[in-house]
CSV table of C-alpha atoms and ligand atoms in Angstrom, one decimal:
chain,number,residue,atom,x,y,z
J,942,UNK,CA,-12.4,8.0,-9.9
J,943,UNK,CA,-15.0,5.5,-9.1
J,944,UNK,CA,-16.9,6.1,-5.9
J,945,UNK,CA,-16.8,2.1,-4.7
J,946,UNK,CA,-14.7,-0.6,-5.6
J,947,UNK,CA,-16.5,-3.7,-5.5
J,948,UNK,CA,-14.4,-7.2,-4.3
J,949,UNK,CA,-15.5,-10.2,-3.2
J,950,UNK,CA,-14.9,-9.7,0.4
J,951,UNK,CA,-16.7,-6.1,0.2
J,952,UNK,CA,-16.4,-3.0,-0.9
J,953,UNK,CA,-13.9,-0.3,-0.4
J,954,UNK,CA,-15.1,3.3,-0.3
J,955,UNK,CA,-12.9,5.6,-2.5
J,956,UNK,CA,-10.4,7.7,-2.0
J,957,UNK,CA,-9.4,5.0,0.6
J,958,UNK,CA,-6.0,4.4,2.4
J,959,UNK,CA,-4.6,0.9,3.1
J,960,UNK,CA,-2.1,-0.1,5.8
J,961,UNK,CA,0.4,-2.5,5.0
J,962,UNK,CA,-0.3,-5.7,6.9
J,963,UNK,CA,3.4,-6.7,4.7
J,964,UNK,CA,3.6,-10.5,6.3
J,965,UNK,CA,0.1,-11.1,7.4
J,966,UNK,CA,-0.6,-8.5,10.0
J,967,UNK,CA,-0.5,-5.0,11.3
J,968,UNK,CA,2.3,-5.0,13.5
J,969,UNK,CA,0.8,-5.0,17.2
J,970,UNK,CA,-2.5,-4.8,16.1
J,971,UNK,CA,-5.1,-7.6,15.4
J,972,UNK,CA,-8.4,-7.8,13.2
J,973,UNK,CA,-10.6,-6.7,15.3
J,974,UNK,CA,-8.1,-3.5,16.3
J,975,UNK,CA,-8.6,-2.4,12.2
J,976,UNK,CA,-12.1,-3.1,12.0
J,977,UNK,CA,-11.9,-0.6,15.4
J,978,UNK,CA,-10.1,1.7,13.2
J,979,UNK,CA,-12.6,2.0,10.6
J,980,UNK,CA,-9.5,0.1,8.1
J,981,UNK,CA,-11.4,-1.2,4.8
J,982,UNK,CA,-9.0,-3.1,4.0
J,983,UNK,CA,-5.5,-4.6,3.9
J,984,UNK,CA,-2.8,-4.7,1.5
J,985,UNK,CA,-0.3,-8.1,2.3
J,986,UNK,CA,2.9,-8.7,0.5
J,987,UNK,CA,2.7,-12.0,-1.9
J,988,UNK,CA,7.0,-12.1,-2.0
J,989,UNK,CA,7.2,-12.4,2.0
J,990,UNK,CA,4.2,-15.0,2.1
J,991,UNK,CA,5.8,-17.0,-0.4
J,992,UNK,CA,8.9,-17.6,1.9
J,993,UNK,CA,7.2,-17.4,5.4
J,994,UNK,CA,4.9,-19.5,6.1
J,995,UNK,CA,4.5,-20.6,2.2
J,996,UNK,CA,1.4,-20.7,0.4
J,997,UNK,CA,0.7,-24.2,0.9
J,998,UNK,CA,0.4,-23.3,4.8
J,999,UNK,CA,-2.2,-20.4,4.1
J,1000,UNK,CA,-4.1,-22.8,2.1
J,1001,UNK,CA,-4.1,-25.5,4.9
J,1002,UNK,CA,-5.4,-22.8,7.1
J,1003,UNK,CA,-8.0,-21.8,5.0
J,1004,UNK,CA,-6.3,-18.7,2.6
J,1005,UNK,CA,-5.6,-15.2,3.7
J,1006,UNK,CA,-8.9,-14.0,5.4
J,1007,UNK,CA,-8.8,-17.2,7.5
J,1008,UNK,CA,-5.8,-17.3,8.7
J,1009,UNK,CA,-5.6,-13.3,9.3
J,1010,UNK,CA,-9.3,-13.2,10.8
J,1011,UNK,CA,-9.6,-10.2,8.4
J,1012,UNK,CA,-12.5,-10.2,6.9
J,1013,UNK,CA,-12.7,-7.2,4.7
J,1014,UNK,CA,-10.7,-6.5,1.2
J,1015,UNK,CA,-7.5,-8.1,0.6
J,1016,UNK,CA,-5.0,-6.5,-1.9
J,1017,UNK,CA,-1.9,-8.4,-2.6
J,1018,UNK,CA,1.0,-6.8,-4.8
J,1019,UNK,CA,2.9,-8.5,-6.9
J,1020,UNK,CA,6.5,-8.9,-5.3
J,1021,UNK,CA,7.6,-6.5,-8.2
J,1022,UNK,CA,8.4,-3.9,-5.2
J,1023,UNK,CA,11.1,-6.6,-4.1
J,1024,UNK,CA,12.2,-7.1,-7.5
J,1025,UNK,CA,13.9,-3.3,-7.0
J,1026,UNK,CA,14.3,-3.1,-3.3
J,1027,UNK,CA,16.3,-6.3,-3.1
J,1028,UNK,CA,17.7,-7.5,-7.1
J,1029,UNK,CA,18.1,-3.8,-8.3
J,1030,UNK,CA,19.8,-2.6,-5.3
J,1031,UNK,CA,21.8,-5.1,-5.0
J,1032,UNK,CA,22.7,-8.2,-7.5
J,1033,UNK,CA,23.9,-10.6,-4.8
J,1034,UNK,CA,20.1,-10.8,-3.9
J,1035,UNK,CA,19.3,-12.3,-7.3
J,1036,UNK,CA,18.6,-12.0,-11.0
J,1037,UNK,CA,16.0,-10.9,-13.6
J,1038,UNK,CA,15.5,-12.4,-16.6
J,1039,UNK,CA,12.7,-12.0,-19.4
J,1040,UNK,CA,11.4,-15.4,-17.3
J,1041,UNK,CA,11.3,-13.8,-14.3
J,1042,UNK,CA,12.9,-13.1,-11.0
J,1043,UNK,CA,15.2,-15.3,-8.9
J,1044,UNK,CA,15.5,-13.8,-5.6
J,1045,UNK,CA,18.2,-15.1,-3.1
J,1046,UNK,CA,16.7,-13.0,0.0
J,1047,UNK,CA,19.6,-14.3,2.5
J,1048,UNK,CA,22.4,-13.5,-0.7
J,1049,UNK,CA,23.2,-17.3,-0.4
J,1050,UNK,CA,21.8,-20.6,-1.1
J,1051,UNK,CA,18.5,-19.8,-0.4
J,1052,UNK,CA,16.4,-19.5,-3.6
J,1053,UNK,CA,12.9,-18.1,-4.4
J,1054,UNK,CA,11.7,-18.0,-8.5
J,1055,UNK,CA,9.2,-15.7,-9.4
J,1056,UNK,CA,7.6,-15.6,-12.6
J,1057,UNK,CA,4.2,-13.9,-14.1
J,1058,UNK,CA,2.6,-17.0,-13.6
J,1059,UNK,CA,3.5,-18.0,-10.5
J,1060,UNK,CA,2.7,-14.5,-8.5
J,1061,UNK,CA,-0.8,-14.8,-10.0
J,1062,UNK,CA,-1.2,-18.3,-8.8
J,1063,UNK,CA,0.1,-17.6,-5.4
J,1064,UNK,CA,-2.0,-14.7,-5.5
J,1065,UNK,CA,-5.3,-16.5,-6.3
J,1066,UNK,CA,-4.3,-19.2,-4.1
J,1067,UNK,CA,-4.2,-17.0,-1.2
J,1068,UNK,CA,-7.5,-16.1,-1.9
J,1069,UNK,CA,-6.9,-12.2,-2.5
J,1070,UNK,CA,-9.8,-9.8,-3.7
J,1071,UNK,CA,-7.4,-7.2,-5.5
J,1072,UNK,CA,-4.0,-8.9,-7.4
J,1073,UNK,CA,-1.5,-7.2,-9.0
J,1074,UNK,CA,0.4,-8.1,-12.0
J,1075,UNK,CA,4.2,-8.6,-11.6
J,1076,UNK,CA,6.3,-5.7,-12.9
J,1077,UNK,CA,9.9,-4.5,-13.0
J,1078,UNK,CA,10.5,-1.4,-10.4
J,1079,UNK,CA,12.6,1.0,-10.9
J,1080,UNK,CA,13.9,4.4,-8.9
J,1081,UNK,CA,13.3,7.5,-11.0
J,1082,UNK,CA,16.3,8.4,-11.4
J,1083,UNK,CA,17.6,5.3,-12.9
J,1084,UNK,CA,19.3,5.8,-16.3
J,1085,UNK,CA,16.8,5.7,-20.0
J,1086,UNK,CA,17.9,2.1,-20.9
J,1087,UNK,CA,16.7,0.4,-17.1
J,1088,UNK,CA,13.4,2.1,-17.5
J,1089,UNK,CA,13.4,1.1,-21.0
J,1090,UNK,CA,14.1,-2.7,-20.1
J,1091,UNK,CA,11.5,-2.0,-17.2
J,1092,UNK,CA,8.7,-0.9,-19.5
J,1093,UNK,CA,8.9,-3.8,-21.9
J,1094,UNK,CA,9.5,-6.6,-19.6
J,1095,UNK,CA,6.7,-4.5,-17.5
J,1096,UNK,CA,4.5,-5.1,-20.6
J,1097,UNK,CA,5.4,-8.8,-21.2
J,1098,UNK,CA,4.7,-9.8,-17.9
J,1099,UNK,CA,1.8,-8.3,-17.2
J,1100,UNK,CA,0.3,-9.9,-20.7
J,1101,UNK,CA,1.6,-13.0,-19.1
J,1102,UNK,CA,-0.2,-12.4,-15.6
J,1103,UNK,CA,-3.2,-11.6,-17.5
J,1104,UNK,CA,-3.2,-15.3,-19.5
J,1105,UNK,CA,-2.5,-16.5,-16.2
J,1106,UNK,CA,-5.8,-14.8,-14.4
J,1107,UNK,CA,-8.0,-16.0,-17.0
J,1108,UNK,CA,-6.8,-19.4,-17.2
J,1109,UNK,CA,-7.2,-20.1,-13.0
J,1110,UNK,CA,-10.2,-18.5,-13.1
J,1111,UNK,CA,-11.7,-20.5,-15.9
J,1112,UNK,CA,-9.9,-23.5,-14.5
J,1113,UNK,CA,-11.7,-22.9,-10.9
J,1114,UNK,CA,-15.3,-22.0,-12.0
J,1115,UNK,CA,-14.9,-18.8,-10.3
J,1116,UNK,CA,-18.8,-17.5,-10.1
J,1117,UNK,CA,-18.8,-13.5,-10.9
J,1118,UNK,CA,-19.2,-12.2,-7.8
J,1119,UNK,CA,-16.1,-14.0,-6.4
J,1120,UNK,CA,-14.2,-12.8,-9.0
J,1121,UNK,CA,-10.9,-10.9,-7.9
J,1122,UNK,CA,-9.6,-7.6,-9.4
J,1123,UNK,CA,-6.2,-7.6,-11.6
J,1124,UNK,CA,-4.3,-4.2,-11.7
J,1125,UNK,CA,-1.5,-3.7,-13.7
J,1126,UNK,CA,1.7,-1.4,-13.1
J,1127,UNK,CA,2.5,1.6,-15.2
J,1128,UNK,CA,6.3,2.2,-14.9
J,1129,UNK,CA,8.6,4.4,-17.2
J,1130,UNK,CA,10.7,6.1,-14.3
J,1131,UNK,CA,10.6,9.8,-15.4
J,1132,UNK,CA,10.3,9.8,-19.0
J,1133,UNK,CA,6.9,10.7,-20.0
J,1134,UNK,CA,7.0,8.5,-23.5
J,1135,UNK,CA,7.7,5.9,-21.9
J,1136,UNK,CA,5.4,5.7,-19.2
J,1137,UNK,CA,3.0,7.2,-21.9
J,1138,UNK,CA,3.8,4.1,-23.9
J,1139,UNK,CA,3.9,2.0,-20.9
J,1140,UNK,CA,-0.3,3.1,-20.1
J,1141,UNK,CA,-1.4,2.7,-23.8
J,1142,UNK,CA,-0.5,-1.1,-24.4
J,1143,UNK,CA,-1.6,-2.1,-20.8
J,1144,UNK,CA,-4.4,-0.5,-21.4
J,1145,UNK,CA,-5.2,-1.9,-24.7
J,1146,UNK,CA,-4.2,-5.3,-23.3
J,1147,UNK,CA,-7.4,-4.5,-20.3
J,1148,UNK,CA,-7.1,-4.2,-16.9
J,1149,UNK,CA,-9.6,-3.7,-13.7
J,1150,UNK,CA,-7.3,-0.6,-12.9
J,1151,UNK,CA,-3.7,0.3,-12.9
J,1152,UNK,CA,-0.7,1.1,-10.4
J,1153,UNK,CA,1.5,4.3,-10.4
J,1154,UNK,CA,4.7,1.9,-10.7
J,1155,UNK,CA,8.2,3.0,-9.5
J,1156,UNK,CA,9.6,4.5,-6.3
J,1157,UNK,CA,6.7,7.5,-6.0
J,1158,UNK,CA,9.4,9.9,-4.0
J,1159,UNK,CA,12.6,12.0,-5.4
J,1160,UNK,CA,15.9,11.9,-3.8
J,1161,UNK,CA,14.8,14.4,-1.5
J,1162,UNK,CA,11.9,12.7,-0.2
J,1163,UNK,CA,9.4,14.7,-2.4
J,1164,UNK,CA,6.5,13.1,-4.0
J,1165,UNK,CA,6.5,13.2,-7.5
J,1166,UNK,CA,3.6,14.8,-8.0
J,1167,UNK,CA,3.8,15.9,-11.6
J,1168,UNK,CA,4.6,12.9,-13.0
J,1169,UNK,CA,1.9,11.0,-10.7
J,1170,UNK,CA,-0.5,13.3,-12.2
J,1171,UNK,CA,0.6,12.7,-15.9
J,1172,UNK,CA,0.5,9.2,-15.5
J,1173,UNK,CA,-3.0,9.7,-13.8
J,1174,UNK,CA,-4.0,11.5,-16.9
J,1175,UNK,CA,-3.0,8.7,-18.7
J,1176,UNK,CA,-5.6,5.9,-17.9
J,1177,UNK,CA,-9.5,7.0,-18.0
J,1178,UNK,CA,-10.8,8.5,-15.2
J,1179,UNK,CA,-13.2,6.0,-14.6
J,1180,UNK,CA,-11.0,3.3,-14.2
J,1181,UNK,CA,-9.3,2.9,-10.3
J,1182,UNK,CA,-6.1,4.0,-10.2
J,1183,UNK,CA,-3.7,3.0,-6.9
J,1184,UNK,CA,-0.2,5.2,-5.8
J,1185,UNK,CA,1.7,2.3,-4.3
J,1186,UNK,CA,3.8,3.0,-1.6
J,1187,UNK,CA,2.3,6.5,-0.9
J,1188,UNK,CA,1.3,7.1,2.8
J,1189,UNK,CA,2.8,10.4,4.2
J,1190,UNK,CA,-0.6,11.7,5.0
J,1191,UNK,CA,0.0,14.8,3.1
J,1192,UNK,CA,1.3,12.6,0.3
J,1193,UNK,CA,-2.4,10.5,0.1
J,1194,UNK,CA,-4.1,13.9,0.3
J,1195,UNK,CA,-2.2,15.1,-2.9
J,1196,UNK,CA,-2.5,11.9,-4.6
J,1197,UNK,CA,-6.6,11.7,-4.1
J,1198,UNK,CA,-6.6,15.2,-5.5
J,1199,UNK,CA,-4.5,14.3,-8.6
J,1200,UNK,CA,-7.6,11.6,-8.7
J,1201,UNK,CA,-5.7,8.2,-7.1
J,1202,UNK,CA,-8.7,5.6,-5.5
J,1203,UNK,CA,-6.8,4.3,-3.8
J,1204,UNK,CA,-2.8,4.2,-2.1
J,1205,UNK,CA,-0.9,2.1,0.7
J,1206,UNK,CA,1.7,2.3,2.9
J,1207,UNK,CA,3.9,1.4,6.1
J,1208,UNK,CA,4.4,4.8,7.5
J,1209,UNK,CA,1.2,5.3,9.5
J,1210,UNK,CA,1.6,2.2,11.5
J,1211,UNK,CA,5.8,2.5,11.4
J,1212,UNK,CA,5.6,6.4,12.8
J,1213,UNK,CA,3.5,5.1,15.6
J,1214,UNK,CA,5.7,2.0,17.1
J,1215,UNK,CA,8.5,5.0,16.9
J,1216,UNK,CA,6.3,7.2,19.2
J,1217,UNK,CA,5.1,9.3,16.2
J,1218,UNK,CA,1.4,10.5,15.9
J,1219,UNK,CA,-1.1,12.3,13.9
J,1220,UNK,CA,-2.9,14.9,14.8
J,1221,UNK,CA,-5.8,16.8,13.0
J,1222,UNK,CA,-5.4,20.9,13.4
J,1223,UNK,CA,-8.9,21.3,12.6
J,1224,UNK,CA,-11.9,19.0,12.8
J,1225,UNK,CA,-12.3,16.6,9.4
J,1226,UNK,CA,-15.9,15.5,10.1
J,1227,UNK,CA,-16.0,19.4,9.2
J,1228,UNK,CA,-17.3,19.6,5.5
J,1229,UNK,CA,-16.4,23.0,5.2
J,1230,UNK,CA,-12.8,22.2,7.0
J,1231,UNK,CA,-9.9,23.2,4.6
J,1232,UNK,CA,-6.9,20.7,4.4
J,1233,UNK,CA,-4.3,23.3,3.5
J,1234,UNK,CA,-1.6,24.3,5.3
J,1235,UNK,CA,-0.7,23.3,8.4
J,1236,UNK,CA,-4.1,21.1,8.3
J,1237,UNK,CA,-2.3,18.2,11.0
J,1238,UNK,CA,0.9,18.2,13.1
J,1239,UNK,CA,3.1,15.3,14.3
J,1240,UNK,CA,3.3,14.8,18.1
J,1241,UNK,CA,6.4,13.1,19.6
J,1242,UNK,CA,4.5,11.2,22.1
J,1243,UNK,CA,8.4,10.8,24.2
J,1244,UNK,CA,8.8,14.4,24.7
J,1245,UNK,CA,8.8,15.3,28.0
J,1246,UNK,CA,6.4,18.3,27.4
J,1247,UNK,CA,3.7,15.2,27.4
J,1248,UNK,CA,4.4,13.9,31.0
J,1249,UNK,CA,1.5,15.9,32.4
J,1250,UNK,CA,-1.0,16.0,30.2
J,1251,UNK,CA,-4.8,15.2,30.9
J,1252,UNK,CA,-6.3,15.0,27.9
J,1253,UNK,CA,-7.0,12.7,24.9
J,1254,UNK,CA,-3.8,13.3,22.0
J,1255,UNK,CA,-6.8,15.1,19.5
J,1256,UNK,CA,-10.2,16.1,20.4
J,1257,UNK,CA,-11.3,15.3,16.8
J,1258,UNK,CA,-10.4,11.4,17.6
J,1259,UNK,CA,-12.3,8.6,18.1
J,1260,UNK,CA,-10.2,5.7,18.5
J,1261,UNK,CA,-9.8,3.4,21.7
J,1262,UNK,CA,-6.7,5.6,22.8
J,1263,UNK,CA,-8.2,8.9,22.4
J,1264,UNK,CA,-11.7,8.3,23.9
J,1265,UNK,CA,-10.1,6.0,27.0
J,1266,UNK,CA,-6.7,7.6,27.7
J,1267,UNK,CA,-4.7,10.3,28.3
J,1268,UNK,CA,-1.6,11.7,26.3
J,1269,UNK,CA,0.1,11.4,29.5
J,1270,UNK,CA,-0.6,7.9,30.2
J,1271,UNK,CA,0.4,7.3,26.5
J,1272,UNK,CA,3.8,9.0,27.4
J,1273,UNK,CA,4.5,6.8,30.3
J,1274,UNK,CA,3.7,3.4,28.0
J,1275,UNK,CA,5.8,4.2,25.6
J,1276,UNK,CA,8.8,5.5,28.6
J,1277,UNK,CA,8.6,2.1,30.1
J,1278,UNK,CA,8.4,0.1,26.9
J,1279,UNK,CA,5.5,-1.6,27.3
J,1280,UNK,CA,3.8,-3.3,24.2
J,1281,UNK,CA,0.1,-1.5,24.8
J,1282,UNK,CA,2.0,2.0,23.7
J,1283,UNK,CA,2.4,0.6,20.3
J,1284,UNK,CA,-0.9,-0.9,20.1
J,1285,UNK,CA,-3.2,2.0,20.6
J,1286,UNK,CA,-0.4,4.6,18.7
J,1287,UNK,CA,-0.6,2.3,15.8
J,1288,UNK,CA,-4.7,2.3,16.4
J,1289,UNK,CA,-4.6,6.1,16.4
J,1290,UNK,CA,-2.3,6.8,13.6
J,1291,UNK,CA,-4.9,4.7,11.3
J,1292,UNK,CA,-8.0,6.3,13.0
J,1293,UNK,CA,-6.3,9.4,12.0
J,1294,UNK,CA,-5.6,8.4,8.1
J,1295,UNK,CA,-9.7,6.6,7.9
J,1296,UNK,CA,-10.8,10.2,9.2
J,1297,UNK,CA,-8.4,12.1,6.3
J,1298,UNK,CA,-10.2,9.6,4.1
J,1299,UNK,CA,-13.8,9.7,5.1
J,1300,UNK,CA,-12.7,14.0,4.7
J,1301,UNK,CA,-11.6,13.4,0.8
J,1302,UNK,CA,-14.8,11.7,0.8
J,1303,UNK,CA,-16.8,13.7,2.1
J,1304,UNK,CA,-16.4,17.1,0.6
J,1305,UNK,CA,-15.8,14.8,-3.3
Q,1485,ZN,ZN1,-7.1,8.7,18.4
């Protein structure tokens, strides 16, 4: 993989992690919490912009870095991810058609269209760095003739996204260095010709880098790490490469090994409103430090075994919680409810995935 990805609002060091800021932020967080965090940057979801608060208020208040007072990378994805979590799972939510997607996200009057075109010129619009071309997601284990229909509309769409990039850009005189990035989406479910034939025409078609497209987990919660590493070995190394949606920690380790830039993710920042934290088992500013086995440890912060205790959750931390309180005082927020427990968790838990980061790049 590349060692830096260069965008116009900076560069992202690689292997990197991204939180999700899905709807404009980091829940309980602000800007300057992430930029505390050592966050590069943010990935911010284009579908629930589009409803709430629309892209003509994020223009009005000056695009996405603006109004977020973010002023690192911004990757936006596509709104493919709600074309499966809300049309696939269930039809009442919309349709697909080879036009594009009509989502009805309260399964009544309600209606959003999506097209190709239209998520690249919300995209630019919102002034993202990264953009990713609409696709059609699909679960693994969906049947051969979805991810069939997946891969070719996939395909089509992303030909159209691309038309669509070109044409804004041209349109707005973007200079060079403003440019933005445009990733497309290898899908193909598990069935190695078709995400084999899904890699070969978007990559004859020419893209900044591509996404590993499709739920990346089995039923069991596993990561699908063979066919994440075929379809890795798919696309030249030198070109990025992101795992959407991967951000168990052991999960982003496993994909930067298989050679992934970059991945993102809601579970860092999720696990630590719900009292969950990270904790390193041996000390990643460590080059010679060996993430295997039991290399970090989840901590129930509400377990009354933490009442008592005096010292910082990790010794290998520097975040605002762990180099200003104790795990005890940590307990007690999150006992009595108050907001600040949630705050400096969610700071930890993505102190925590930087440090795994700054590891993978440290010993690369
Ligand atoms: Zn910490």
């Amino acid at each position: 993989m590349p060692e830096t990805l260069h965008l116009p609002h900076g560069s992202l060091e690689l292997p990197e992690f991204l939180p999700d800021a899905t709807k404009g932020l980091v829940r309980t967080i602000d800007s300057a919490d992430l930029e505390g965090a050592g966050v590069q940057g943010l990935v911010i979801n284009t579908f629930h912009l589009m409803q709430n608060p629309g892209s003509s208020t994020i223009q009005a208040l000056g695009g996405l870095h603006a109004m977020t007072g973010w002023p690192g990378p911004i990757l936006t994805d596509s709104g493919g991810f709600q074309i499966y979590s809300l049309i696939r799972q269930n039809p009442k939510y919309g349709s697909l058609t080879s036009k594009g997607a009509l989502f009805r996200p309260d399964g009544g009057g309600r209606k959003f269209n999506l097209t190709p075109e239209k998520s690249i010129q919300l995209q630019i619009g919102y002034g993202s760095d990264l953009l990713f071309c609409l696709d059609d997601c699909t679960h693994v284990d969906d049947p051969y003739p979805t991810q069939v229909e997946s891969v070719e509309r996939t395909i089509a769409w992303a030909r159209r996204c691309k038309s669509e990039f070109k044409r804004l850009l041209t349109e707005k005189s973007v200079p060079p260095e403003a440019r933005p990035l445009l990733f497309a989406v290898i899908q193909g479910g598990g069935y190695p010709e078709l995400r084999r034939r899904c890699a070969s025409t978007l990559l004859e078609i020419g893209f900044d880098g591509y996404g590993y497209g499709g739920w990346p987990l089995d039923t069991q919660g596993h990561l699908l790490v063979d066919l994440l590493g075929f379809t890795r070995s798919l696309v030249p190394a030198e070109l990025p490469m992101h795992a959407l949606g991967v951000a168990h920690p052991a999960n982003v380790l496993a994909c930067a090994r298989l050679g992934y830039a970059l991945a993102d993710g809601a579970m860092p920042t999720r696990d630590a409103r719900h009292a969950r934290l990270y904790r390193f088992n041996l000390d990643p500013a460590d080059p010679a430090a060996r993430l295997s086995g039991e290399w970090f440890s989840f901590i129930y912060i509400l377990d009354d075994k933490h009442v008592k205790v005096d010292q910082p959750i990790s010794p290998y931390c520097d975040c605002l919680l762990c180099t200003r309180y104790s795990t005890g005082y940590l307990h007690h927020l999150f006992k009595i409810g108050d907001s600040l427990a949630q705050r400096l968790a969610t700071i930890h838990n993505l102190r925590f995935m930087a440090q795994l980061t700054a590891h993978l790049r440290l010993i690369k």
